[in-house]
Coordinates of C-alpha atoms and ligand atoms in Angstrom, one line a residue:
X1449 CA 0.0 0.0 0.0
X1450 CA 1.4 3.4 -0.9
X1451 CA 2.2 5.4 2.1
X1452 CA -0.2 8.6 0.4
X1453 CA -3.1 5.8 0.1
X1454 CA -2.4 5.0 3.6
X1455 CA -2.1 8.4 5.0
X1456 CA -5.9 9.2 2.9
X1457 CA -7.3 6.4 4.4
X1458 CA -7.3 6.8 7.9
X1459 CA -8.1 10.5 7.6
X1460 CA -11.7 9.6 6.2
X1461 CA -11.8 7.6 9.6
X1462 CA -14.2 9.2 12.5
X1463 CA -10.9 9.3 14.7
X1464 CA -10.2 12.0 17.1
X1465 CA -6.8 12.6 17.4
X1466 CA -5.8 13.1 21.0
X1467 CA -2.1 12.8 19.7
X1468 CA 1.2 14.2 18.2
X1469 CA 1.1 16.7 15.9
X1470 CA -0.5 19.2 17.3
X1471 CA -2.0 21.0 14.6
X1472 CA -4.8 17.8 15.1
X1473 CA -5.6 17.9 11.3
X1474 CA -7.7 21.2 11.8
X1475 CA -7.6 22.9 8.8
X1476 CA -8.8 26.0 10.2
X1477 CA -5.5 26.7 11.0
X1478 CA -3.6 24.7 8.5
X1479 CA -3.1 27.8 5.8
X1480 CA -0.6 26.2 2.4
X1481 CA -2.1 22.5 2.5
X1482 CA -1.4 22.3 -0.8
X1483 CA 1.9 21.2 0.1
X1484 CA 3.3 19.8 -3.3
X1485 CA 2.6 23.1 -4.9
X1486 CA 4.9 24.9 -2.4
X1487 CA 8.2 22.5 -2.0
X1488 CA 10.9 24.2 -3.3
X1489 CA 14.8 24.2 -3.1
X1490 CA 17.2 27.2 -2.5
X1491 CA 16.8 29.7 -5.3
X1492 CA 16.7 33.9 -6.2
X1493 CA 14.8 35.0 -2.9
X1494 CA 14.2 32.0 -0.9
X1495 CA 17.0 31.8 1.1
X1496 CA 19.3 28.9 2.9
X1497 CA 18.6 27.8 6.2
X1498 CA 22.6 27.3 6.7
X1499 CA 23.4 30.8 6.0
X1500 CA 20.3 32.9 6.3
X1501 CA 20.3 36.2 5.1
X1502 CA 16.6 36.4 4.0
X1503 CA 13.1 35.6 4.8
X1504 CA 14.2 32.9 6.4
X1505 CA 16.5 35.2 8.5
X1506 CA 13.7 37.4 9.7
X1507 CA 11.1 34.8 9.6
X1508 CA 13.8 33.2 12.6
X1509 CA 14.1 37.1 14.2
X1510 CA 10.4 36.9 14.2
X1511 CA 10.2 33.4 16.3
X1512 CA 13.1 34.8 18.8
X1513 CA 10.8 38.0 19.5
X1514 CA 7.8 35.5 20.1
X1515 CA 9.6 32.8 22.2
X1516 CA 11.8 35.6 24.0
X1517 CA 15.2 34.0 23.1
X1518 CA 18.6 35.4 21.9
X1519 CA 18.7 33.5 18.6
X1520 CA 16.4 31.0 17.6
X1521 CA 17.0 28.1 14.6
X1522 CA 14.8 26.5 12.9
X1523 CA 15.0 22.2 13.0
X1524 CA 13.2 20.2 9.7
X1525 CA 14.7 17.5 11.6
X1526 CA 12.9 17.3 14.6
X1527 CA 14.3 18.1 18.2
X1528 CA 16.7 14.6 17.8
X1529 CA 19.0 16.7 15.5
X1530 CA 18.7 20.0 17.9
X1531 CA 19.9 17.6 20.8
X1532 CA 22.5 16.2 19.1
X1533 CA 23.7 19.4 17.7
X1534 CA 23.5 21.2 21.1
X1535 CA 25.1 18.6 22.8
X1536 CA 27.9 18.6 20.2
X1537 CA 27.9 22.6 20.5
X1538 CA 29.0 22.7 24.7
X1539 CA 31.0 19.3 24.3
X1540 CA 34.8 18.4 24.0
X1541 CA 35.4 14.8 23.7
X1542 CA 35.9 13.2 27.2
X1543 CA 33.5 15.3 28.3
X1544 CA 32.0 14.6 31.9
X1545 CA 28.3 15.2 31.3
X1546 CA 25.1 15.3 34.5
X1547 CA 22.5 13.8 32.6
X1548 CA 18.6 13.3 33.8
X1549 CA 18.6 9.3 33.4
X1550 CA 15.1 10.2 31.9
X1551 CA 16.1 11.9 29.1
X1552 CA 15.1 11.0 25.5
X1553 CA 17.2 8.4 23.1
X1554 CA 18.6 11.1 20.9
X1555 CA 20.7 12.7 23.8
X1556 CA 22.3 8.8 24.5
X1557 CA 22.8 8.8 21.0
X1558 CA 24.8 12.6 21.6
X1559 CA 26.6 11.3 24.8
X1560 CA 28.0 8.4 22.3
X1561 CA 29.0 10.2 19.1
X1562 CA 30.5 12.9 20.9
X1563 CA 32.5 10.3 23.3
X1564 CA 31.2 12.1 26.5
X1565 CA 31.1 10.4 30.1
X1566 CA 27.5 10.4 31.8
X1567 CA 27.0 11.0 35.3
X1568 CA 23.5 10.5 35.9
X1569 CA 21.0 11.8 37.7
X1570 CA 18.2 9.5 38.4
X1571 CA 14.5 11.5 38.7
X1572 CA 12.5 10.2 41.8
X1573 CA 8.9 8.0 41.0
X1574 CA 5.5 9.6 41.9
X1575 CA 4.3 5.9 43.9
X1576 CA 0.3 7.0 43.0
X1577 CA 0.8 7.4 39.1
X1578 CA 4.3 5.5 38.3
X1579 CA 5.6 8.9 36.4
X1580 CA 9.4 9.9 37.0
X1581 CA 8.9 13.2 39.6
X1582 CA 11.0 16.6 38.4
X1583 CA 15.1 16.6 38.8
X1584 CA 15.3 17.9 42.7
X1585 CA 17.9 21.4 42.2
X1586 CA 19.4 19.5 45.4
X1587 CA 20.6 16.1 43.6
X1588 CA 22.1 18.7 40.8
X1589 CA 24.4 20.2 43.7
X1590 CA 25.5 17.2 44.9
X1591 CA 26.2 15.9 41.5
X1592 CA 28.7 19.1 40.4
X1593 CA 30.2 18.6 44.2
X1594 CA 31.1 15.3 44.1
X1595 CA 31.9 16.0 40.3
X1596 CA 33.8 19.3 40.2
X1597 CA 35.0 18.3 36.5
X1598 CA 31.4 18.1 34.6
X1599 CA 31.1 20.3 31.6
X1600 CA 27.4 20.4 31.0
X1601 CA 24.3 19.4 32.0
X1602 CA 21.5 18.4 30.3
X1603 CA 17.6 17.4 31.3
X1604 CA 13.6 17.1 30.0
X1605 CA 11.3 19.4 31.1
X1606 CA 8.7 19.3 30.9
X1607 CA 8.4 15.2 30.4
X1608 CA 6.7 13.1 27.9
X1609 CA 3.7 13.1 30.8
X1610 CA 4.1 17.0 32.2
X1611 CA 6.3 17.1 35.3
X1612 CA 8.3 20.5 35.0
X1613 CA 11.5 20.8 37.1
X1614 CA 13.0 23.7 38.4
X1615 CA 15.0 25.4 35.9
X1616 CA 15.4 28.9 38.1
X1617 CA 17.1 27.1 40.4
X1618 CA 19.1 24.4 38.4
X1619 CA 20.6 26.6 35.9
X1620 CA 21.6 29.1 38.9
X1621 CA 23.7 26.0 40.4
X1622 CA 25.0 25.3 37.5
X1623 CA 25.9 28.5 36.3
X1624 CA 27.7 29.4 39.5
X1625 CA 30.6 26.6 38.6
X1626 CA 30.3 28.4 34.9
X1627 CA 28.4 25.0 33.1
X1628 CA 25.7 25.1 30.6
X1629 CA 22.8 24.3 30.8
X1630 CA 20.3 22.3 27.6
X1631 CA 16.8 21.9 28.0
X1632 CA 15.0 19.2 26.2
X1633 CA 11.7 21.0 25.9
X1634 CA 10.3 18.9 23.4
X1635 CA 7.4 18.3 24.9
X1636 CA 6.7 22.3 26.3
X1637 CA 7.2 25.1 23.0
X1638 CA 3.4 25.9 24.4
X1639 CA 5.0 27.1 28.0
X1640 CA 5.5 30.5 27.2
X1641 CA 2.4 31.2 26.5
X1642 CA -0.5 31.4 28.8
X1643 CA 0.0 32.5 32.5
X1644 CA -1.8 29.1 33.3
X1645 CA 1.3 27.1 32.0
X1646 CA 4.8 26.8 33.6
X1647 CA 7.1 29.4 32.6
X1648 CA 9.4 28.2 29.3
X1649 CA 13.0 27.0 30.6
X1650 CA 14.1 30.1 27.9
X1651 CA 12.7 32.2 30.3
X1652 CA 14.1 30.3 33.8
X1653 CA 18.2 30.5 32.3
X1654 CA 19.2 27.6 30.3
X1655 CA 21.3 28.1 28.1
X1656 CA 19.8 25.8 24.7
X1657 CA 16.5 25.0 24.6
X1658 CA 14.9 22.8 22.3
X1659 CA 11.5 22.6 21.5
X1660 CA 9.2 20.1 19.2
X1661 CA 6.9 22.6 18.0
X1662 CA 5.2 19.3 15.9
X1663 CA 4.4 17.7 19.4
X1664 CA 2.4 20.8 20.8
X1665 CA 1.6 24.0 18.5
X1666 CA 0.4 23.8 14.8
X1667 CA 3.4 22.3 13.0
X1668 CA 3.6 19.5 10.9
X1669 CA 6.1 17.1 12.2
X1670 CA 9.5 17.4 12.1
X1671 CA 9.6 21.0 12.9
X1672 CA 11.0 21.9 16.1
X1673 CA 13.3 25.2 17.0
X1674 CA 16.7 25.3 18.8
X1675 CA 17.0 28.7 20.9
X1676 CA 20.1 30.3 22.6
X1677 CA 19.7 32.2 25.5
X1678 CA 21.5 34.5 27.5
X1679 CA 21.6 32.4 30.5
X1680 CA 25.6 31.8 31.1
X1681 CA 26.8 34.0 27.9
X1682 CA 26.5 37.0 29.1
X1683 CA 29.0 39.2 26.9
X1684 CA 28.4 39.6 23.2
X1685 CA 32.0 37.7 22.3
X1686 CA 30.8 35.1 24.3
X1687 CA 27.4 34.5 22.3
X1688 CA 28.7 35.0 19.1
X1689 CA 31.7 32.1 19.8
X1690 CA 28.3 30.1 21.2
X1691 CA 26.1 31.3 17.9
X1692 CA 28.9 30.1 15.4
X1693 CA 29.0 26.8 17.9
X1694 CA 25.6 25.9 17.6
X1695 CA 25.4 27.2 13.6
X1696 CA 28.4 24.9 12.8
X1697 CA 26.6 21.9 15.0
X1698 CA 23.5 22.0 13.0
X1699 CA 25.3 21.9 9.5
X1700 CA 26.9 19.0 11.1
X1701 CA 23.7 17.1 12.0
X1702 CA 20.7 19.1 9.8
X1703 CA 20.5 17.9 6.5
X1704 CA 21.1 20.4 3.4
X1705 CA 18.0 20.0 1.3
X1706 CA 16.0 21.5 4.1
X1707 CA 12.3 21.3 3.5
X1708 CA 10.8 24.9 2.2
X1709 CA 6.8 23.2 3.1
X1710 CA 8.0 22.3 6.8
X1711 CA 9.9 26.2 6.9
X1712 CA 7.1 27.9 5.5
X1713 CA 5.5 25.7 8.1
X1714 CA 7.0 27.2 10.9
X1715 CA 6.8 30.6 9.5
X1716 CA 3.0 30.4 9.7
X1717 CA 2.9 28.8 13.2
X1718 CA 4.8 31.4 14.7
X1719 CA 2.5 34.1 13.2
X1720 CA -0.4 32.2 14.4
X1721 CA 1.2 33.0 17.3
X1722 CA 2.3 36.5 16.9
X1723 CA -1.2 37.4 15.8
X1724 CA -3.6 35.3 18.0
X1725 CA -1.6 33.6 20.9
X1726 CA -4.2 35.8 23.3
X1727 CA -7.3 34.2 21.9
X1728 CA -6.3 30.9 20.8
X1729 CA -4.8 30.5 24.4
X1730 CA -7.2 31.7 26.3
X1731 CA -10.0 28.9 24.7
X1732 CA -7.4 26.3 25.4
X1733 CA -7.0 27.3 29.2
X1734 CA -10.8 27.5 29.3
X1735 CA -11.1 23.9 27.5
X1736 CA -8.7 22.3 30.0
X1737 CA -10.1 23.8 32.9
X1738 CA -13.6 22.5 31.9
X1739 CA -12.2 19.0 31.4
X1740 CA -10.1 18.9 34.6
X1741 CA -13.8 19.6 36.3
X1742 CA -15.3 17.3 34.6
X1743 CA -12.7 15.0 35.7
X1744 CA -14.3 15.2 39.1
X1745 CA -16.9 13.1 38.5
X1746 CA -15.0 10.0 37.9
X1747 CA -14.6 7.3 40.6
X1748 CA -12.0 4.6 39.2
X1749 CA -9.6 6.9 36.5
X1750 CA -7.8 9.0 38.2
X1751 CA -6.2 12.4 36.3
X1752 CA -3.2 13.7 37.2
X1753 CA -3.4 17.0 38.6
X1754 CA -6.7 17.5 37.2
X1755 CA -10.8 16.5 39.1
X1756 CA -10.0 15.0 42.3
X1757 CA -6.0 15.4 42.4
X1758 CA -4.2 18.1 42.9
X1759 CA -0.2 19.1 42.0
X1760 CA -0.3 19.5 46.1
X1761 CA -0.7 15.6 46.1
X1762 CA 2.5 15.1 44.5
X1763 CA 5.9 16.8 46.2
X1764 CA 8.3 15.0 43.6
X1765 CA 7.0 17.7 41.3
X1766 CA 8.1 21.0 41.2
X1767 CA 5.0 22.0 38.9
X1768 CA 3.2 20.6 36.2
X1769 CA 2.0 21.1 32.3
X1770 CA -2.1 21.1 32.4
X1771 CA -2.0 20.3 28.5
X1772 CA -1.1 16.8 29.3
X1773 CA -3.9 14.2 30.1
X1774 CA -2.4 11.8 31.9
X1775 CA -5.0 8.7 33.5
X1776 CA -3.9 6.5 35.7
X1777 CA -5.7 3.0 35.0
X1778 CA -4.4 0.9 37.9
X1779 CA -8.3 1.0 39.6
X1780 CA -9.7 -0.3 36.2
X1781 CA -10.1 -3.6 35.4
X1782 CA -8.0 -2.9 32.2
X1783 CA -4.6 -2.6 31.5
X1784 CA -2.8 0.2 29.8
X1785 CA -2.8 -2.1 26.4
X1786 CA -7.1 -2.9 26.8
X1787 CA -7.7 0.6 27.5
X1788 CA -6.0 2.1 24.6
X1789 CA -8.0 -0.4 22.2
X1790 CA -10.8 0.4 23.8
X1791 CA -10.8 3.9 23.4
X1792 CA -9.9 3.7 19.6
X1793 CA -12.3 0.6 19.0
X1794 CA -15.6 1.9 20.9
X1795 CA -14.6 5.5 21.0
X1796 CA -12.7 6.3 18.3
X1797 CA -10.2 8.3 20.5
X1798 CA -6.1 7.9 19.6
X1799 CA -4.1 8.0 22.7
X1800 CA -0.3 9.9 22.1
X1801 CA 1.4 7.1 24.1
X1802 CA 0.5 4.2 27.3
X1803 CA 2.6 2.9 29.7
X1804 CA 2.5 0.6 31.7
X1805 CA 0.3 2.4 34.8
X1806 CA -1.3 5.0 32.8
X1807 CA -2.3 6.5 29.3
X1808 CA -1.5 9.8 27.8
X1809 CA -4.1 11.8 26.1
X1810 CA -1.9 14.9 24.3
X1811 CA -3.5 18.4 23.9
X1812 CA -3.4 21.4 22.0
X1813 CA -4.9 25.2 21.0
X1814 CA -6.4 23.5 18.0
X1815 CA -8.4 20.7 20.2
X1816 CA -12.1 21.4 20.1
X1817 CA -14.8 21.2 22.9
X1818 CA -16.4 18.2 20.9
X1819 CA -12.9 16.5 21.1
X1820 CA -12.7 16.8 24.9
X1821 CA -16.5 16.1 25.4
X1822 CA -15.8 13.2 23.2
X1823 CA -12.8 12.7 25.8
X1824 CA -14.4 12.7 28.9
X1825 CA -17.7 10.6 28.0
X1826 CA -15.6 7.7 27.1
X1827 CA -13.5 7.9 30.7
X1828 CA -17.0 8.3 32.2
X1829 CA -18.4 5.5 30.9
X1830 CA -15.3 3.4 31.2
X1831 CA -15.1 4.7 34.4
X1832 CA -18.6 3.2 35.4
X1833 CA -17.7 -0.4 33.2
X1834 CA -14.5 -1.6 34.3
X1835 CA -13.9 0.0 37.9
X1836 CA -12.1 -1.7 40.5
X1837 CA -12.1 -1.2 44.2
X1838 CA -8.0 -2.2 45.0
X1839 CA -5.4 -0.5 42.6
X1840 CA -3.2 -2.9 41.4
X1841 CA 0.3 -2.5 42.2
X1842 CA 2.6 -0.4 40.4
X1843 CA 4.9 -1.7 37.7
X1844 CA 8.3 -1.9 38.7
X1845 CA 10.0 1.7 38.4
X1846 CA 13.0 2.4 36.4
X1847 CA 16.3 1.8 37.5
X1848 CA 18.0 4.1 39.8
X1849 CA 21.6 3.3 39.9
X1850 CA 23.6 1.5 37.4
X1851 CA 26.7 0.0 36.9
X1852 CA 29.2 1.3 33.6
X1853 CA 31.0 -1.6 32.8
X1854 CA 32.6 0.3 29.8
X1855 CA 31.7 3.6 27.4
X1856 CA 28.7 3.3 24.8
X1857 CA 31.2 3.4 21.8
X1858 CA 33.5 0.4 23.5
X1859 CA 30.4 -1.7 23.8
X1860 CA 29.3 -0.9 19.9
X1861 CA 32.6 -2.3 18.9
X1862 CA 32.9 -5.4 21.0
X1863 CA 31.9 -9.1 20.0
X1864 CA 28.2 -9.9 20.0
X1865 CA 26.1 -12.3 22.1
X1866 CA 22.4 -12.9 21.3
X1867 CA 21.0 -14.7 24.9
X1868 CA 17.7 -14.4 26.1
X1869 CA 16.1 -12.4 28.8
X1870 CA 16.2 -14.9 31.3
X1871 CA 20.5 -15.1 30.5
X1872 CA 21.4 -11.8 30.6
X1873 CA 21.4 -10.9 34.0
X1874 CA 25.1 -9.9 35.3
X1875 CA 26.1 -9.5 31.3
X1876 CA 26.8 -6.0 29.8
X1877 CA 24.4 -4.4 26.9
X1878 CA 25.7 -4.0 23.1
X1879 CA 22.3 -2.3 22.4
X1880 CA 19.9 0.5 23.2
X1881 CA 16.5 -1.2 25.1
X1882 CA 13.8 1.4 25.4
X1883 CA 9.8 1.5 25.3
X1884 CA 8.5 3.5 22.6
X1885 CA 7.1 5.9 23.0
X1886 CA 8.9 7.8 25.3
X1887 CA 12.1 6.5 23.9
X1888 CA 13.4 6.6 27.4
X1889 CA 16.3 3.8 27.6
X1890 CA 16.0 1.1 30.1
X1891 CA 19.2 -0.2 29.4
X1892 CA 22.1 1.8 27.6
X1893 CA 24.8 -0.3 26.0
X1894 CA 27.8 -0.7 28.2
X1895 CA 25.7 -1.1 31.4
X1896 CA 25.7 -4.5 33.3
X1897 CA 21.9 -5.7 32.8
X1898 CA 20.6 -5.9 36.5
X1899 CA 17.4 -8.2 38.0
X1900 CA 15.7 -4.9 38.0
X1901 CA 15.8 -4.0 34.8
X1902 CA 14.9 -7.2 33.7
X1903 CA 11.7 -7.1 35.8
X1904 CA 10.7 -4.0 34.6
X1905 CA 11.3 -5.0 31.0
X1906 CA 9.4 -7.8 31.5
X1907 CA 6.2 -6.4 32.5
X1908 CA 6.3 -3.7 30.0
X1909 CA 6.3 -6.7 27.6
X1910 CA 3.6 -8.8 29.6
X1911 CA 1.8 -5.3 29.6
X1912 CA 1.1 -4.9 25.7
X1913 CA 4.0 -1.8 26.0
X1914 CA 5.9 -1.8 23.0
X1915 CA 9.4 -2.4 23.8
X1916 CA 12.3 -1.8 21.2
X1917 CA 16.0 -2.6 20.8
X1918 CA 19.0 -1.4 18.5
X1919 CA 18.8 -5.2 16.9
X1920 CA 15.0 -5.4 16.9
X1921 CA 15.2 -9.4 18.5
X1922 CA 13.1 -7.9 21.9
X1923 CA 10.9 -9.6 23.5
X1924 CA 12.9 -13.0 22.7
X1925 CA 17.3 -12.1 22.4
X1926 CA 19.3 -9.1 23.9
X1927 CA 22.6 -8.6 22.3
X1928 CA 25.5 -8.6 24.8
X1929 CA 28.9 -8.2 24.9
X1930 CA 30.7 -11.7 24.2
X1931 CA 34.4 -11.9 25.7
X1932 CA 34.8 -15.2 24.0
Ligands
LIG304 C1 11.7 14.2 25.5 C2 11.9 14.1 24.0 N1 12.9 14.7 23.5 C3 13.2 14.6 22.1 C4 12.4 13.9 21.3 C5 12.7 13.8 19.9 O1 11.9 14.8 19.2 P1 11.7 14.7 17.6 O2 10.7 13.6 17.4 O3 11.1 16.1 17.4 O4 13.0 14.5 17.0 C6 11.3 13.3 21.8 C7 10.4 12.5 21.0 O5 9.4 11.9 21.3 C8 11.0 13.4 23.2 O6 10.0 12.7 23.8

């Protein structure tokens, strides 16, 4: 089947997308669909995204003035390549690095090309919803104590599920011992927004900030933005060394036959905003409020931080993203796997993402009221279906130590081992293992595979969750390091 046929298909479907990208297939605010008619290359006017001069220039100025940065890029390659260029950017090989063990594939993936050594910082676990709490400022000061030699730090905020840390406080740590700060904002280009949202960690002193704008604002995907701030750079030599850093990283990792429907893209986005960020926002905030009350009424599905709980109930979190839907199902008489085909058999509602204790419904301005009404009556009547009175236990949380055995690049290039899940504890990972989504890793090569992580890979697996590898042989082989 032709991927076009495919695509053309499931739009005629009566789905509701409660999903990635957030422009939700609303054409009211989808100006250009014609997109064939507008893909064009770099000729007389239109610019080069690797040395703009022209509209693309301004069109960039434009989204710095509206997202309040220094110097903002634009990414046709998704937030991966703004990670990895960042990364590259405020890195010399050797590197020490304090990394959020929670961060996203792509920054592993940095760590590794750019032969950096992690120190990790391991995010607590909220025991009601099994979501990783925010990166306590604390753990960051112990980490550049007992570390005095780490370059840069890097962490998600908000997460894949809404937990915020505190970047105020963070980047001021960090800063004082003269390291920079990147924020993987992937999942928060919304935050700057509305009053009602977090404040942006552009705003809070990092340093790079990178943003999916496909995940949360009218984009199509691929298109995230990169911004600079003037968080540790104070002086104008300083930025400009950091400018040509980052400019020289992205050539490096960006592809040169960037996409003029994804830039033009972006260019209307961030006039949507310019023009009507007060109104579009403002209907949002108002939508999400009359969910979360809604939300009250149910006995069994609980929402984070929205009905009948609160961000007070949850001190591992230093605030929280309202956009995100997140619905614990540990009182249903579901799992994570039943209750997403429910909802897209019987209700014709897409989740973004479940995991093993809870689902993720993904907001945006261009959700209607009929697609949260639509929303809420299936969790009320699923609520009154499947209830149960005892939550079942929660899955077994990630990992919160591990032991390097030897760096990611020395375990690519060792001797391979295929052995199955119930062989590997004790032995050391060749491969990536994470679920996807989030594209969190459970186990990064190198590591020494530990009972714990093979407990909580195996009830992902048990639980429906899809679970990936570098080698693709999950849920049967792991590859492991052979020193035969
Ligand atoms: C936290 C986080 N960072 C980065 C990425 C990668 O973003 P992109 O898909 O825009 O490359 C993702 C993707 O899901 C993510 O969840």
């Amino acid at each position: 089947m032709k991927i076009l046929d495919y695509l053309k298909d499931y739009a005629e479907q009566d789905i509701y997308p409660f999903h990635m990208p957030g422009h939700k297939r609303n054409f009211d605010f989808l100006e250009g669909a014609e997109a064939y008619t507008l893909d064009l290359t770099e000729v007389a006017g239109s610019d080069n995204l690797h040395d703009p001069q022209g509209i693309l220039k301004e069109s960039m100025e434009l989204a710095a003035r509206e997202f309040d940065s220094y110097r903002t890029w634009y990414l046709i390659n998704g937030s991966t390549c703004g990670l990895l260029a960042s990364v590259y950017a405020l890195s010399r090989r050797g590197d020490k690095i304090l990394v959020a063990r929670n961060c996203h594939k792509a920054v592993y993936h940095a760590i590794q090309l750019c032969g950096l050594q992690p120190v990790y910082l391991f995010p607590p676990v909220d025991e009601e919803f099994g979501v990783n709490g925010s990166i306590p400022p604390q753990a960051v000061e112990a980490a550049v104590e007992e570390y005095p030699d780490i370059r840069l730090a890097i962490l998600t905020s908000p997460t894949y599920d809404g937990v915020v840390s505190d970047i105020a406080s963070i980047s001021k740590i960090l800063h004082e011992r003269n390291i920079p700060l990147i924020v993987d904002e992937a999942h928060g280009p919304h935050l700057g927004f509305h009053p009602a949202f977090p404040k942006s960690a552009i705003s809070e002193g990092a340093d790079l900030v990178i943003q999916s704008i496909h995940k949360t604002l009218p984009s199509p995907t691929q298109t995230a933005l990169l911004h600079m701030c003037t968080g540790l750079w104070k002086n104008r030599g300083r930025l400009e060394e950091m400018d040509r850093r980052v400019s020289i990283a992205l050539a490096t990792f960006e592809s040169t036959s960037p996409s003029y429907v994804l830039m033009a893209a972006i260019d209307n986005c961030v006039h949507l905003l310019a023009d009507r960020k007060e109104a579009l926002f403002h209907e949002y905030i108002r939508r999400i409020n009359l969910f979360a009350k809604q939300t009250q009424s149910l006995k069994h599905i609980q929402v984070l931080c929205k009905g009948n709980d609160d961000k007070e109930n949850h001190p591992l979190f230093y605030d929280f993203d309202p956009s995100k839907i997140v619905m614990s199902i540990r009182n249903l008489r579901l799992n994570s796997k039943e209750f997403e085909t429910l909802m897209l058999e019987q209700y014709h509602i897409e989740l973004e993402m479940i995991a093993a204790d809870y689902a993720l419904a993904l907001t945006s301005i261009c959700d209607t009221d009929e697609g949260f009404q639509r929303l809420y009556d299936a969790l009320a009547e699923i609520d009154e279906k499947y209830g149960r009175e005892i939550a079942r236990p929660i899955t077994p949380p990630p990992v919160q130590e591990v032991s390097i055995r030897m760096t990611m690049d020395a375990a690519r290039d060792m001797p391979d081992a295929r052995v199955t899940l119930d062989e590997c504890e004790g032995r050391i990972s060749r491969e990536l293992v994470f679920a996807y989504p989030p594209g969190i890793p459970l186990i990064v090569p190198g590591e020494e595979i530990t009972s714990s992580m093979i407990a909580r890979l195996k009830a992902l697996i048990r639980d429906g969750i899809t679970v990936q590898s570098g080698y693709h042989d999950l849920p049967e082989y792991i590859h492991v390091v052979s020193f035969l």
